[in-house]
C-alpha cells in the first residue's frame, strides 16, 4: 500500500470517528430533560430555533423638562446559526449601571439562592429584542382571567392570605381574619419569600405592578423586590441591570399601585416576584398585576378554544370627555332619525352631562310608549359601565341600520335614554392615572368630594316613620314622597350632578332604569337601606320585591359569568345563592341611594348593575366585556314592556294627569304622566287594579299579565264626582260651591249666639 493510500485511509477513519462522536453528543442533548422542557413550552422544531443572545441593559437617561421617557433604540444584530443548546452565549462584561430614577431601586444587586442563575448561565429564557418597546396588557390577575391555580407562593400566613389573594386591587372582607383577606402575606419575613404566576404559555413579560395589603388596621407592603422568570419553574433567571440583579422599587404606602417596567422584555412561562425589603413595622404582603403579551401558539387548542372574540365592528377603546362627545356626534350623524344628543346639566367643573336619546321620534314623549334609561359613571373610576354604554349606543345604531328586527322593535316601541358619564370630573382624574395605576378609589368622588351614589335624599326613613305612626297613606303617601325642604336649599351638601339627575327624573316619566357600576359582578335591587337602624346588613324588601327579583335575574341570567357557579368571587362575597343577584340592604346598607330615591319619589324601578370585578379594565379587555354584557343590556331594556299599561281618561276622552294606579296587595302606587298614560311593572298573574284621581270616581278592573313579552293594555275611564260637577257648574257662572261642613259650623255658631 502506498503512502498516499495509507494517509487517505487514516483521514477516513478520523472523519468517521468525528461523525460518531457528533451523533453521540446529539443523542446526549436530546436525552437532556431540560431540552424536552423547552420543547414542550416553545413548541418550535429544535433545528429552527436560534440561540438566544442576552445583552446588558442600558438604562434610560433622565429626560429634560417636558421630555418623555423613551428607551434607547437597539442596534440590529446579524442572525446566528443554531448552536449546541448546552453552550451559553458569550456576552461582554459590563459594569452595573444605575436604575431608572423613580422606577427602580438604587440598591446594589444581591446574591441569589440555589437554582436561581444569572441570565447569562441559562439558555432557555429568551430576551425579546425590539426596536420599540411594545406595551403589553395585564395578564388578568385583577380581572380573574388568571385563575387561583396559576398563583403560587413560597409560604402564606394563612389561607385567607394565600397567593390567590395577591391580586391587584383585591378588597378584604369586613372581618379580615377570615377566608377573604386583602393580599398575599408570606408566612415568614425573610429574603427567600416569593409569589409566582404561571402564564400557562410562553409570554413576553414587560412589567410588574404592586400594591400593599388592603386593611383597615394593618400597614403591610413591600418596598423593593427582584423579578425572576422561568420556563419550567425549577431553574430561574433573575432580571439583570447590567451585571447585577436588578432591585425594583416597591411601594411607599399600601393603596397606590406602583409600576416597574422590565429593562428588557423577557420571554418565559413563569414569572416570580421576590421581596427584598418591606415596611419596617409590617410584614411581607403584596397585591400585584403582571404585564405581558402571550405569544401565539396555533398548536395549543386549549388557548384557542378559550379566546374571546367579537364580530361587532365597534370602537373598543377608552374615551376621554372630548372623545366621548365626538363619538356621540358620529353616532348621531349615522342615525339622525333615531338619535338625539342633549345634556341634563353640568358637573361641578362645568362639564356638560351628555345623554343620547334613541327613539323613532327623538325629542318627544309618545303616548303609550315607556321611557327607559341607563346611567353609568356615578363613580368616575368605574369606567367599564361608561364604555359599555358607549358601545351600546353604537350597536343600536348599527343594528337598526342593518334592519335587525329585534332592535327595530325595541327602538320603535321604547324611548331609550343613555347617560354614559354622570361624574365626568371624577373620570378625568381616573383617566389620567390609567387603567391599572388609579388604585381602588382615584376619581370615585365628584370634584367637591361627594359620592353621588348615596347623595340623594333619604326618603326611606320618612316613609317608615310614617308607617310606624300609621300615617300612611293619610299624611305620607306610599309613593311620590316629597323631597325635604332642607335638601333643596343651596347650602345643602348636594352635588351639582345629583341635582341634575333629580330634575331629569322628575321631568321624564321613566318606568325602568339601570345604573352601571363596577368592582363586583352582581345585580343589586332595593331597598339599599336597612330598616333596623342598629344593623349594617338586613334583608329589606320593597312591596315590589318579586318584580325586582325578576328584573335583577333577567340581567344576571343572560350575562356570561354572573350565574356561573364555577366562577371565582371578585373579592369576598359569593352571590351564587341568589343567582347573581342581591338585595342591596342585605349586602351593605346605604342611605340616600339612587335606587331607593327613584322608587319612592318617581315611578321608575331602578337597579344597580355591577358589570365587572375590575373597575377600570385594560382596553384589550373591552371586546370580551362587551360580549359578557351585550345580551344582558338588551334583555334588561326589554323588561320595560312587562306588566300593564294604559290610559286614564275622563268621560270626554281627555287624559287625566297625576292619577293614582293601585294594585291590590301591593303597597306601592304609580301615577299617570301628563297625557294620562301609565306603565306598571308586574310579574305574570291576575291583578285587581284601581285608578283614582281627585274629583273623579275610582274605577277598578281585573288585569291579566301573561308570560309573553309585551305589557297588557288596561285602560280606565273615570267619571267626575257629584261635588266636582257642582264646582264645575258654579265656577262656570262665577260662583263658588258652598262647603257643607263650613255651612253647618256657621249655623251652629249663629244658634249659640241666639241662645245667649
PDB file of C-alpha atoms in Angstrom, residues 106 189 271 298 433 443-444 450 485 501 525 542 601 617 620 679:
ATOM      1  CA  UNK A 106     -30.897  52.292  43.701  1.00  0.00           C
ATOM      2  CA  UNK A 189     -40.285  37.728  56.815  1.00  0.00           C
ATOM      3  CA  UNK A 271     -42.663  34.943  36.493  1.00  0.00           C
ATOM      4  CA  UNK A 298     -51.615  27.728  16.983  1.00  0.00           C
ATOM      5  CA  UNK A 433     -53.978  57.555  36.206  1.00  0.00           C
ATOM      6  CA  UNK A 443     -61.744  59.523  40.686  1.00  0.00           C
ATOM      7  CA  UNK A 444     -64.542  57.841  42.630  1.00  0.00           C
ATOM      8  CA  UNK A 450     -69.213  63.814  47.126  1.00  0.00           C
ATOM      9  CA  UNK A 485     -87.034  71.310  52.057  1.00  0.00           C
ATOM     10  CA  UNK A 501     -80.287  63.776  37.829  1.00  0.00           C
ATOM     11  CA  UNK A 525     -82.109  45.715  43.864  1.00  0.00           C
ATOM     12  CA  UNK A 542     -89.785  46.627  48.827  1.00  0.00           C
ATOM     13  CA  UNK A 601     -90.037  59.636  44.524  1.00  0.00           C
ATOM     14  CA  UNK A 617     -60.148  47.178  32.765  1.00  0.00           C
ATOM     15  CA  UNK A 620     -57.731  44.977  25.415  1.00  0.00           C
ATOM     16  CA  UNK A 679     -96.997  51.794  32.993  1.00  0.00           C
TER      17      UNK A 679
END
